[in-house]
Short mmCIF file of C-alpha atoms in Angstrom, two decimals:
data_model
loop_
_atom_site.label_atom_id
_atom_site.label_comp_id
_atom_site.label_asym_id
_atom_site.label_seq_id
_atom_site.Cartn_x
_atom_site.Cartn_y
_atom_site.Cartn_z
CA UNK I 123 -0.11 -0.19 0.14
CA UNK I 124 2.71 2.33 0.76
CA UNK I 125 4.72 2.21 -2.65
CA UNK I 126 0.79 2.44 -4.49
CA UNK I 127 0.80 5.98 -2.28
CA UNK I 128 4.13 6.96 -2.93
CA UNK I 129 3.38 6.01 -6.86
CA UNK I 130 0.25 8.08 -6.92
CA UNK I 131 2.03 10.73 -5.40
CA UNK I 132 4.75 11.06 -8.16
CA UNK I 133 2.10 10.97 -10.67
CA UNK I 134 0.24 13.62 -9.17
CA UNK I 135 3.14 15.63 -9.19
CA UNK I 136 4.43 15.32 -13.04
CA UNK I 137 0.39 15.44 -13.85
CA UNK I 138 0.64 19.11 -12.34
CA UNK I 139 3.78 19.61 -13.42
CA UNK I 140 2.66 18.80 -17.25
CA UNK I 141 0.11 21.08 -16.78
CA UNK I 142 1.55 23.89 -15.84
CA UNK I 143 4.33 23.62 -18.36
CA UNK I 144 1.31 23.76 -21.26
CA UNK I 145 0.09 26.52 -19.16
CA UNK I 146 3.43 28.30 -19.60
CA UNK I 147 3.06 28.35 -23.18
CA UNK I 148 0.45 31.07 -23.50
CA UNK I 149 2.14 33.57 -23.99
CA UNK I 150 4.80 31.67 -26.56
CA UNK I 151 1.27 30.79 -28.34
CA UNK I 152 0.20 34.46 -28.64
CA UNK I 153 3.51 35.78 -29.83
CA UNK I 154 3.79 37.93 -27.14
CA UNK I 155 7.52 38.42 -25.40
CA UNK I 156 8.09 36.74 -22.05
CA UNK I 157 10.05 36.00 -18.90
CA UNK I 158 10.81 32.20 -18.63
CA UNK I 159 8.54 31.06 -15.76
CA UNK I 160 10.24 28.54 -12.96
CA UNK I 161 7.73 25.74 -11.95
CA UNK I 162 5.32 26.39 -9.40
CA UNK I 163 5.69 29.93 -9.14
CA UNK I 164 5.72 31.14 -12.40
CA UNK I 165 7.94 34.42 -12.76
CA UNK I 166 6.85 35.05 -8.85
CA UNK I 167 9.91 34.02 -7.08
CA UNK I 168 10.27 36.89 -4.34
CA UNK I 169 6.70 36.55 -3.36
CA UNK I 170 7.60 34.41 -0.57
CA UNK I 171 10.68 37.00 0.75
CA UNK I 172 9.37 38.87 3.85
CA UNK I 173 11.31 42.01 2.79
CA UNK I 174 10.02 42.85 -0.50
CA UNK I 175 6.53 44.67 -1.04
CA UNK I 176 4.60 43.28 -3.99
CA UNK I 177 4.78 46.59 -6.16
CA UNK I 178 8.43 46.14 -5.76
CA UNK I 179 8.35 42.44 -7.17
CA UNK I 180 6.38 43.73 -10.34
CA UNK I 181 8.73 47.02 -10.62
CA UNK I 182 11.68 44.53 -10.82
CA UNK I 183 9.84 42.26 -13.50
CA UNK I 184 9.46 46.09 -15.30
CA UNK I 185 12.93 46.71 -14.93
CA UNK I 186 13.72 43.29 -16.32
CA UNK I 187 11.65 42.96 -19.21
CA UNK I 188 11.67 47.32 -20.52
CA UNK I 189 12.65 47.56 -24.41
CA UNK I 190 10.57 44.33 -25.15
CA UNK I 191 7.34 46.66 -26.56
CA UNK I 192 4.80 48.01 -25.08
CA UNK I 193 3.89 44.71 -22.88
CA UNK I 194 5.26 41.47 -22.15
CA UNK I 195 4.03 38.41 -20.22
CA UNK I 196 4.42 37.18 -17.10
CA UNK I 197 3.08 34.54 -14.66
CA UNK I 198 1.53 34.25 -11.26
CA UNK I 199 2.05 30.83 -10.45
CA UNK I 200 0.22 29.04 -13.32
CA UNK I 201 -1.57 32.35 -14.39
CA UNK I 202 -0.91 34.50 -17.19
CA UNK I 203 -0.49 37.86 -16.75
CA UNK I 204 -0.13 40.71 -19.11
CA UNK I 205 2.57 43.23 -17.83
CA UNK I 206 2.25 46.93 -19.15
CA UNK I 207 5.49 48.48 -20.21
CA UNK I 208 4.35 51.70 -21.64
CA UNK I 209 2.84 54.93 -20.14
CA UNK I 210 1.03 54.64 -23.64
CA UNK I 211 -0.46 51.14 -23.70
CA UNK I 212 -1.40 52.22 -19.98
CA UNK I 213 -3.85 54.57 -21.18
CA UNK I 214 -5.02 52.38 -23.88
CA UNK I 215 -5.82 50.06 -21.22
CA UNK I 216 -7.26 52.18 -18.31
CA UNK I 217 -8.82 54.95 -20.68
CA UNK I 218 -9.10 54.16 -24.42
CA UNK I 219 -10.01 50.62 -24.54
CA UNK I 220 -11.68 50.55 -20.90
CA UNK I 221 -14.50 48.67 -22.04
CA UNK I 222 -12.34 45.26 -22.64
CA UNK I 223 -10.55 46.14 -18.80
CA UNK I 224 -13.63 47.45 -16.97
CA UNK I 225 -12.79 44.67 -13.58
CA UNK I 226 -10.25 44.52 -11.88
CA UNK I 227 -9.90 41.13 -10.33
CA UNK I 228 -9.57 42.04 -7.07
CA UNK I 229 -11.08 38.85 -4.97
CA UNK I 230 -14.59 39.37 -3.03
CA UNK I 231 -16.90 36.93 -1.65
CA UNK I 232 -20.61 38.81 -0.78
CA UNK I 233 -22.17 35.81 0.52
CA UNK I 234 -19.85 35.63 3.77
CA UNK I 235 -18.43 39.07 3.62
CA UNK I 236 -20.94 41.84 2.60
CA UNK I 237 -18.65 44.71 3.02
CA UNK I 238 -16.96 43.54 0.21
CA UNK I 239 -19.61 44.59 -2.44
CA UNK I 240 -18.34 47.75 -2.55
CA UNK I 241 -17.64 49.84 -5.65
CA UNK I 242 -13.46 49.03 -5.09
CA UNK I 243 -14.10 45.58 -5.91
CA UNK I 244 -17.54 45.21 -7.91
CA UNK I 245 -17.29 43.98 -11.56
CA UNK I 246 -19.18 44.44 -14.46
CA UNK I 247 -22.19 45.89 -14.52
CA UNK I 248 -22.63 46.30 -10.84
CA UNK I 249 -20.12 48.14 -10.67
CA UNK I 250 -21.23 50.57 -13.27
CA UNK I 251 -24.88 51.43 -12.14
CA UNK I 252 -22.97 51.54 -8.23
CA UNK I 253 -20.34 54.33 -10.02
CA UNK I 254 -23.24 56.19 -11.69
CA UNK I 255 -24.89 56.43 -8.28
CA UNK I 256 -21.94 57.86 -6.18
CA UNK I 257 -20.27 59.82 -8.56
CA UNK I 258 -22.70 63.09 -7.73
CA UNK I 259 -21.51 62.41 -3.87
CA UNK I 260 -17.90 64.07 -4.67
CA UNK I 261 -19.17 67.19 -6.54
CA UNK I 262 -17.75 70.41 -5.70
CA UNK I 263 -20.54 71.30 -3.21
CA UNK I 264 -20.48 68.50 -1.64
CA UNK I 265 -16.97 68.70 -0.53
CA UNK I 266 -17.68 72.48 0.27
CA UNK I 267 -20.30 71.11 2.70
CA UNK I 268 -18.05 69.06 4.28
CA UNK I 269 -15.02 70.86 4.41
CA UNK I 270 -15.99 72.71 7.84
CA UNK I 271 -16.33 69.11 9.42
CA UNK I 272 -12.91 68.49 8.62
CA UNK I 273 -11.52 71.54 9.78
CA UNK I 274 -12.71 70.59 13.03
CA UNK I 275 -10.75 67.86 13.62
CA UNK I 276 -7.69 69.72 11.78
CA UNK I 277 -8.12 72.14 14.60
CA UNK I 278 -8.11 69.36 17.60
CA UNK I 279 -4.62 68.30 15.47
CA UNK I 280 -3.49 71.99 16.42
CA UNK I 281 -4.38 72.11 19.86
CA UNK I 282 -3.22 68.53 20.38
CA UNK I 283 0.65 69.38 18.84
CA UNK I 284 0.25 72.84 20.31
CA UNK I 285 -0.09 71.73 24.10
CA UNK I 286 3.11 69.45 23.47
CA UNK I 287 5.22 71.06 20.99
CA UNK I 288 6.08 74.43 22.12
CA UNK I 289 9.52 73.31 22.40
CA UNK I 290 11.47 70.61 20.11
CA UNK I 291 9.35 67.42 19.97
CA UNK I 292 10.21 64.03 18.58
CA UNK I 293 6.96 62.78 17.06
CA UNK I 294 6.08 59.23 15.75
CA UNK I 295 4.10 61.38 12.80
CA UNK I 296 2.76 58.37 10.93
CA UNK I 297 0.76 57.26 13.94
CA UNK I 298 -0.47 60.99 14.71
CA UNK I 299 -1.53 61.22 11.05
CA UNK I 300 -3.04 58.04 11.31
CA UNK I 301 -5.23 59.13 14.33
CA UNK I 302 -5.79 61.99 12.46
CA UNK I 303 -7.12 60.73 9.31
CA UNK I 304 -8.93 58.07 11.22
CA UNK I 305 -11.02 60.85 13.37
CA UNK I 306 -11.74 62.90 9.48
CA UNK I 307 -12.95 59.87 8.06
CA UNK I 308 -15.23 58.56 10.70
CA UNK I 309 -16.61 61.83 10.86
CA UNK I 310 -16.92 62.17 7.31
CA UNK I 311 -18.02 58.38 6.69
CA UNK I 312 -20.12 57.47 10.07
CA UNK I 313 -20.53 61.14 11.59
CA UNK I 314 -18.75 59.60 14.79
CA UNK I 315 -16.11 61.52 17.04
CA UNK I 316 -13.86 58.79 17.16
CA UNK I 317 -11.52 61.05 19.31
CA UNK I 318 -8.17 59.01 18.21
CA UNK I 319 -6.20 61.74 19.16
CA UNK I 320 -6.52 61.76 22.46
CA UNK I 321 -7.23 57.94 22.77
CA UNK I 322 -4.71 55.91 20.17
CA UNK I 323 -6.62 52.60 21.03
CA UNK I 324 -9.78 53.84 20.01
CA UNK I 325 -12.26 50.83 18.33
CA UNK I 326 -11.91 52.56 15.15
CA UNK I 327 -7.96 52.97 15.19
CA UNK I 328 -8.29 49.37 15.99
CA UNK I 329 -9.80 48.02 13.14
CA UNK I 330 -8.35 50.55 10.63
CA UNK I 331 -5.54 48.58 11.41
CA UNK I 332 -6.63 45.39 11.43
CA UNK I 333 -7.61 46.31 7.87
CA UNK I 334 -4.36 47.37 6.68
CA UNK I 335 -1.93 45.62 8.57
CA UNK I 336 -2.50 41.67 7.51
CA UNK I 337 -0.38 39.32 9.04
CA UNK I 338 2.04 37.62 6.48
CA UNK I 339 -0.34 34.16 5.98
CA UNK I 340 -3.53 36.45 5.53
CA UNK I 341 -1.66 38.61 3.26
CA UNK I 342 -0.83 35.18 0.95
CA UNK I 343 -4.55 33.83 1.83
CA UNK I 344 -5.89 37.05 0.00
CA UNK I 345 -3.21 36.43 -2.95
CA UNK I 346 -4.34 32.93 -3.49
CA UNK I 347 -7.57 34.01 -3.76
CA UNK I 348 -7.23 36.19 -6.50
CA UNK I 349 -5.37 33.91 -8.19
CA UNK I 350 -7.93 30.88 -7.49
CA UNK I 351 -10.99 32.94 -7.36
CA UNK I 352 -13.95 29.96 -7.82
CA UNK I 353 -12.52 27.62 -5.65
CA UNK I 354 -11.90 30.57 -2.69
CA UNK I 355 -15.51 31.23 -3.40
CA UNK I 356 -16.35 28.01 -3.01
CA UNK I 357 -14.65 27.71 0.43
CA UNK I 358 -15.91 30.79 1.81
CA UNK I 359 -12.75 32.61 1.82
CA UNK I 360 -13.70 36.25 2.99
CA UNK I 361 -11.32 39.22 2.91
CA UNK I 362 -12.26 40.76 5.96
CA UNK I 363 -12.17 39.29 9.58
CA UNK I 364 -16.05 38.55 10.69
CA UNK I 365 -15.21 40.43 13.22
CA UNK I 366 -14.10 43.53 11.72
CA UNK I 367 -17.13 43.42 9.31
CA UNK I 368 -19.33 43.00 12.22
CA UNK I 369 -18.30 46.30 13.58
CA UNK I 370 -18.44 48.10 10.31
CA UNK I 371 -22.11 46.91 10.21
CA UNK I 372 -23.19 47.74 13.77
CA UNK I 373 -22.10 51.25 13.48
CA UNK I 374 -23.87 51.74 10.41
CA UNK I 375 -27.13 50.39 11.26
CA UNK I 376 -26.81 52.43 14.59
CA UNK I 377 -25.82 55.41 12.70
CA UNK I 378 -29.02 55.17 10.38
CA UNK I 379 -31.49 54.49 13.42
CA UNK I 380 -30.06 56.93 15.94
CA UNK I 381 -30.57 59.84 12.55
CA UNK I 382 -33.98 58.57 11.77
CA UNK I 383 -35.14 58.30 15.42
CA UNK I 384 -33.78 62.03 16.08
CA UNK I 385 -34.10 63.67 12.96
CA UNK I 386 -30.82 64.21 13.09
CA UNK I 387 -28.92 65.81 9.66
CA UNK I 388 -25.09 66.37 9.03
CA UNK I 389 -23.15 67.48 5.84
CA UNK I 390 -20.89 64.10 5.77
CA UNK I 391 -20.48 61.08 3.65
CA UNK I 392 -22.80 58.95 5.46
CA UNK I 393 -26.11 61.73 5.21
CA UNK I 394 -25.10 61.11 1.23
CA UNK I 395 -25.68 57.41 1.44
CA UNK I 396 -28.48 57.57 3.59
CA UNK I 397 -30.42 59.43 1.66
CA UNK I 398 -29.84 57.32 -1.48
CA UNK I 399 -32.23 54.38 0.26
CA UNK I 400 -35.23 53.91 -1.17
CA UNK I 401 -37.02 53.69 2.09
CA UNK I 402 -35.92 57.59 2.32
CA UNK I 403 -37.50 58.99 -1.31
CA UNK I 404 -34.85 57.70 -3.44
CA UNK I 405 -36.15 56.56 -6.83
CA UNK I 406 -36.01 52.72 -8.15
CA UNK I 407 -32.48 52.50 -9.92
CA UNK I 408 -31.00 55.19 -8.04
CA UNK I 409 -31.73 54.07 -4.55
CA UNK I 410 -29.25 51.42 -2.40
CA UNK I 411 -29.63 48.95 0.05
CA UNK I 412 -28.74 48.91 3.89
CA UNK I 413 -25.93 46.45 2.86
CA UNK I 414 -24.50 48.47 -0.22
CA UNK I 415 -24.62 51.72 2.07
CA UNK I 416 -22.36 49.91 4.65
CA UNK I 417 -19.91 48.58 2.34
CA UNK I 418 -19.37 51.99 0.69
CA UNK I 419 -18.70 53.39 4.04
CA UNK I 420 -16.45 50.55 4.80
CA UNK I 421 -14.54 51.07 1.43
CA UNK I 422 -14.37 54.86 2.10
CA UNK I 423 -12.97 54.57 5.58
CA UNK I 424 -10.29 51.51 4.22
CA UNK I 425 -9.25 53.60 1.32
CA UNK I 426 -9.76 57.14 2.86
CA UNK I 427 -7.48 57.23 6.09
CA UNK I 428 -4.28 54.75 4.88
CA UNK I 429 -4.01 56.35 1.85
CA UNK I 430 -3.93 60.14 3.10
CA UNK I 431 -1.75 58.87 6.08
CA UNK I 432 0.58 57.65 4.17
CA UNK I 433 0.98 60.46 1.55
CA UNK I 434 1.10 62.95 4.24
CA UNK I 435 3.49 61.11 6.56
CA UNK I 436 5.73 60.32 3.39
CA UNK I 437 5.50 64.39 2.28
CA UNK I 438 6.47 65.65 5.67
CA UNK I 439 9.34 63.49 5.76
CA UNK I 440 10.49 64.42 2.41
CA UNK I 441 9.81 68.70 3.28
CA UNK I 442 12.04 67.80 6.54
CA UNK I 443 15.22 66.50 4.25
CA UNK I 444 14.48 69.26 1.92
CA UNK I 445 13.97 72.48 4.45
CA UNK I 446 14.34 75.08 1.53
CA UNK I 447 10.52 73.37 -0.08
CA UNK I 448 9.41 73.45 3.44
CA UNK I 449 9.97 76.94 3.46
CA UNK I 450 8.32 77.76 0.35
CA UNK I 451 5.06 75.70 1.22
CA UNK I 452 4.80 77.54 4.43
CA UNK I 453 5.32 81.08 2.12
CA UNK I 454 2.79 79.66 0.13
CA UNK I 455 0.18 79.09 3.07
CA UNK I 456 1.12 82.53 4.41
CA UNK I 457 0.52 84.28 1.74
CA UNK I 458 -2.69 82.77 0.44
CA UNK I 459 -3.97 82.90 3.59
CA UNK I 460 -3.42 86.49 3.73
CA UNK I 461 -5.42 87.01 0.41
CA UNK I 462 -8.20 85.32 2.44
CA UNK I 463 -8.32 87.30 5.28
CA UNK I 464 -6.54 84.66 7.13
CA UNK I 465 -9.60 82.48 7.27
CA UNK I 466 -8.93 78.94 6.70
CA UNK I 467 -11.54 78.38 3.77
CA UNK I 468 -12.23 75.77 1.61
CA UNK I 469 -11.29 78.77 -1.34
CA UNK I 470 -8.07 79.43 0.27
CA UNK I 471 -7.12 75.84 0.75
CA UNK I 472 -8.03 75.37 -3.28
CA UNK I 473 -5.84 78.32 -4.21
CA UNK I 474 -2.42 76.63 -2.67
CA UNK I 475 -1.36 75.49 -5.42
CA UNK I 476 2.52 74.69 -4.48
CA UNK I 477 0.94 72.16 -1.75
CA UNK I 478 -0.64 70.48 -4.78
CA UNK I 479 2.87 69.92 -6.37
CA UNK I 480 4.39 68.91 -3.37
CA UNK I 481 1.82 66.33 -3.07
CA UNK I 482 1.75 65.18 -6.32
CA UNK I 483 5.38 65.06 -6.40
CA UNK I 484 4.91 62.67 -2.78
CA UNK I 485 2.64 60.36 -4.71
CA UNK I 486 5.01 59.97 -7.28
CA UNK I 487 7.78 58.89 -5.21
CA UNK I 488 5.54 57.22 -2.81
CA UNK I 489 2.06 56.33 -4.87
CA UNK I 490 0.05 54.40 -2.10
CA UNK I 491 -1.27 52.12 -4.62
CA UNK I 492 1.83 51.49 -6.34
CA UNK I 493 0.42 48.64 -8.80
CA UNK I 494 -2.68 49.07 -10.88
CA UNK I 495 -5.03 45.38 -11.38
CA UNK I 496 -6.79 45.06 -14.20
CA UNK I 497 -8.57 41.97 -15.88
CA UNK I 498 -10.32 41.73 -19.30
CA UNK I 499 -13.72 41.68 -19.40
CA UNK I 500 -14.19 40.19 -23.19
CA UNK I 501 -11.63 38.63 -25.47
CA UNK I 502 -9.11 41.56 -26.18
CA UNK I 503 -7.09 41.66 -29.54
CA UNK I 504 -3.50 42.58 -28.64
CA UNK I 505 -1.49 45.48 -31.18
CA UNK I 506 -0.07 42.21 -32.57
CA UNK I 507 -3.07 41.03 -33.43
CA UNK I 508 -3.29 38.29 -31.29
CA UNK I 509 -6.36 37.82 -28.91
CA UNK I 510 -6.45 37.34 -25.19
CA UNK I 511 -8.93 35.47 -23.89
CA UNK I 512 -11.47 36.80 -21.04
CA UNK I 513 -10.46 36.65 -17.27
CA UNK I 514 -6.88 37.33 -18.08
CA UNK I 515 -5.06 39.41 -15.41
CA UNK I 516 -3.38 43.37 -16.53
CA UNK I 517 -0.98 44.83 -14.41
CA UNK I 518 0.57 48.34 -14.39
CA UNK I 519 3.64 49.39 -12.25
CA UNK I 520 2.95 53.04 -11.52
CA UNK I 521 5.79 52.92 -9.34
CA UNK I 522 7.89 51.59 -12.06
CA UNK I 523 6.76 54.45 -14.58
CA UNK I 524 7.31 56.71 -11.43
CA UNK I 525 10.71 55.95 -11.12
CA UNK I 526 11.84 55.58 -14.49
CA UNK I 527 14.81 58.24 -15.87
CA UNK I 528 13.06 58.09 -19.48
CA UNK I 529 9.94 59.79 -17.77
CA UNK I 530 11.27 61.84 -14.81
CA UNK I 531 14.75 62.89 -15.10
CA UNK I 532 16.65 62.50 -11.64
CA UNK I 533 13.54 60.10 -10.56
CA UNK I 534 14.77 59.55 -6.74
CA UNK I 535 15.04 63.21 -6.41
CA UNK I 536 11.98 65.57 -4.28
CA UNK I 537 11.54 68.27 -7.04
CA UNK I 538 7.86 69.54 -6.58
CA UNK I 539 8.27 72.32 -9.58
CA UNK I 540 8.17 69.26 -11.83
CA UNK I 541 4.07 69.91 -11.35
CA UNK I 542 4.16 73.57 -11.27
CA UNK I 543 2.39 73.36 -14.91
CA UNK I 544 -0.98 72.38 -13.65
CA UNK I 545 -1.80 70.18 -16.49
CA UNK I 546 1.46 67.88 -16.17
CA UNK I 547 -0.50 65.58 -13.78
CA UNK I 548 -3.34 65.07 -16.19
CA UNK I 549 -1.97 65.03 -19.15
CA UNK I 550 1.51 63.11 -18.53
CA UNK I 551 0.23 59.02 -19.35
CA UNK I 552 3.63 58.10 -17.15
CA UNK I 553 2.12 59.62 -13.80
CA UNK I 554 -0.53 57.54 -12.53
CA UNK I 555 -0.58 58.79 -8.30
CA UNK I 556 -4.61 57.90 -8.63
CA UNK I 557 -4.90 55.97 -11.56
CA UNK I 558 -6.83 56.56 -14.84
CA UNK I 559 -9.73 56.43 -16.54
CA UNK I 560 -13.57 55.43 -15.34
CA UNK I 561 -11.83 53.10 -12.89
CA UNK I 562 -9.80 55.85 -11.18
CA UNK I 563 -10.33 56.80 -7.13
CA UNK I 564 -13.70 58.41 -7.48
CA UNK I 565 -13.08 60.00 -4.14
CA UNK I 566 -9.66 61.44 -5.30
CA UNK I 567 -10.79 64.90 -4.63
CA UNK I 568 -11.55 64.45 -1.06
CA UNK I 569 -8.52 62.37 -0.47
CA UNK I 570 -6.78 65.46 -1.96
CA UNK I 571 -8.63 68.10 0.02
CA UNK I 572 -8.30 66.46 3.22
CA UNK I 573 -4.71 66.08 2.67
CA UNK I 574 -3.94 69.40 1.39
CA UNK I 575 -5.78 71.03 4.57
CA UNK I 576 -3.73 68.63 6.74
CA UNK I 577 -0.49 69.71 5.46
CA UNK I 578 -1.63 73.47 5.32
CA UNK I 579 -2.62 73.40 8.96
CA UNK I 580 0.74 71.49 10.16
CA UNK I 581 3.05 73.90 7.97
CA UNK I 582 1.44 76.92 8.96
CA UNK I 583 1.94 76.19 12.61
CA UNK I 584 4.85 74.09 12.86
CA UNK I 585 8.00 73.14 11.64
CA UNK I 586 9.49 69.44 10.88
CA UNK I 587 13.23 68.50 10.81
CA UNK I 588 15.08 65.00 11.14
CA UNK I 589 17.87 63.85 13.45
CA UNK I 590 21.16 64.53 11.43
CA UNK I 591 21.52 60.51 11.35
CA UNK I 592 18.48 60.11 9.84
CA UNK I 593 18.96 62.85 6.96
CA UNK I 594 20.28 60.53 4.67
CA UNK I 595 18.22 57.26 5.17
CA UNK I 596 15.39 56.45 2.60
CA UNK I 597 12.29 55.91 4.15
CA UNK I 598 11.97 51.70 4.51
CA UNK I 599 8.60 50.23 2.86
CA UNK I 600 6.28 47.97 4.74
CA UNK I 601 6.47 44.79 3.02
CA UNK I 602 3.58 43.56 4.43
CA UNK I 603 1.18 46.22 4.20
CA UNK I 604 -1.40 46.10 1.23
CA UNK I 605 -0.41 49.80 0.95
CA UNK I 606 2.69 50.93 -0.22
CA UNK I 607 4.40 53.03 2.54
CA UNK I 608 6.94 53.25 5.27
CA UNK I 609 7.25 50.69 7.91
CA UNK I 610 6.84 51.17 11.37
CA UNK I 611 7.08 54.72 13.31
CA UNK I 612 8.58 57.58 11.04
CA UNK I 613 9.98 59.85 13.62
CA UNK I 614 10.15 64.02 13.11
CA UNK I 615 11.03 66.64 15.15
CA UNK I 616 7.98 69.03 15.68
CA UNK I 617 8.39 72.42 16.90
CA UNK I 618 5.78 75.36 16.95
CA UNK I 619 6.63 77.59 14.17
CA UNK I 620 8.24 80.98 15.04
CA UNK I 621 9.04 83.93 12.44
CA UNK I 622 12.75 83.55 13.89
CA UNK I 623 13.00 79.86 13.87
CA UNK I 624 16.57 79.14 12.56
CA UNK I 625 16.93 78.22 9.01
CA UNK I 626 13.03 77.46 8.80
#
């Protein structure tokens, strides 16, 4: 029996091996340049390396394949994936031929995890319908209505720092900004005073950490679920832990009940979603279910606080390394406020053009979403005339574009002046700080507003610097975090600004 068992096992391994070898002919059969895969990981030889972020792995493959045309083939284990090698073809995928690449191919399982039925995860017609429903929630008028809510949280941040930084203090700016952004998003998305600034272990902050900082084992589980989605759905694998999902579902349910019973209305994202529920008068075809409201609130929280935290953290770290740029940004803030009666208004913030340059350059160097995923939603004819079938993954390394000297001379240097031409960020296909096309970040304007406001409030009243020993050290990227952002604490010297501050 033992011999028979060993024979069956060996035979099984050989069958799997030859299945993979046949699968590895996919790009050769379609006359697409490719990297020779290795059984069984394909081109993901570094996927189990605990020190490499997935986005850096993809950027490495980009550098190996660059020069072979607009695209090339790689393999995620057994799955063929098209790696985009030129910004022009990236724009074709994201914009021109978008109807062939509607879906992200992100794993979700709505039956066991209702929060996964959100705008980021949904596919096909369900995504289209939901996108059209939600698009009006991020107009200039809606953002202006929410602006004072963000300012209130920003004022509390200023008060918190003012009590601690009359003299030079060393602060973990990443943790502080995560608490600030948790309070902003908690207020705008749920109408709840999270008070994470004063209470670092608030439940919202704890749940936020749980969503983003996945254990390596769970990260691999999510990765494999994306590769084998049908099997993962049959096994009931969920993206969010049940207690995390239950927490957000209960928060939304309690918020809706409280506002309905007490006749409360607020200028926030949650109110906009509540107004779109059928029982509140929304028309058929335009209304949202409770589950849809909960899912959108969740993804707004999930995407909003971490991306903005990462961007603002990296921006302040870069400004600490470049005091001349920091002085220029502060001068922009103060001169703009002087034109607006020293009032921190929506129009004043939107008038601070140089802050936009700083933030776009930060997003170029440290994009929080550093690889863009798409999947063919119907057969697609490549420029070489060959056709790839529905369900093939496509990946765009915006991180690699951003760091490519062909598109950005001296790419690792921090030069906000690159973006002084206001059309540059919009018209340059090699810059993909927020993605591009119909599936780009729907809350981009809100994200930029809260990040710009946070930067304005901080630079207006505080100076930031590094210890001498840290000036030449680059930020270390967290290899486990789903987002592309700094690992561990980011320590900065912070001091209340005074006109006579030396060097500032």
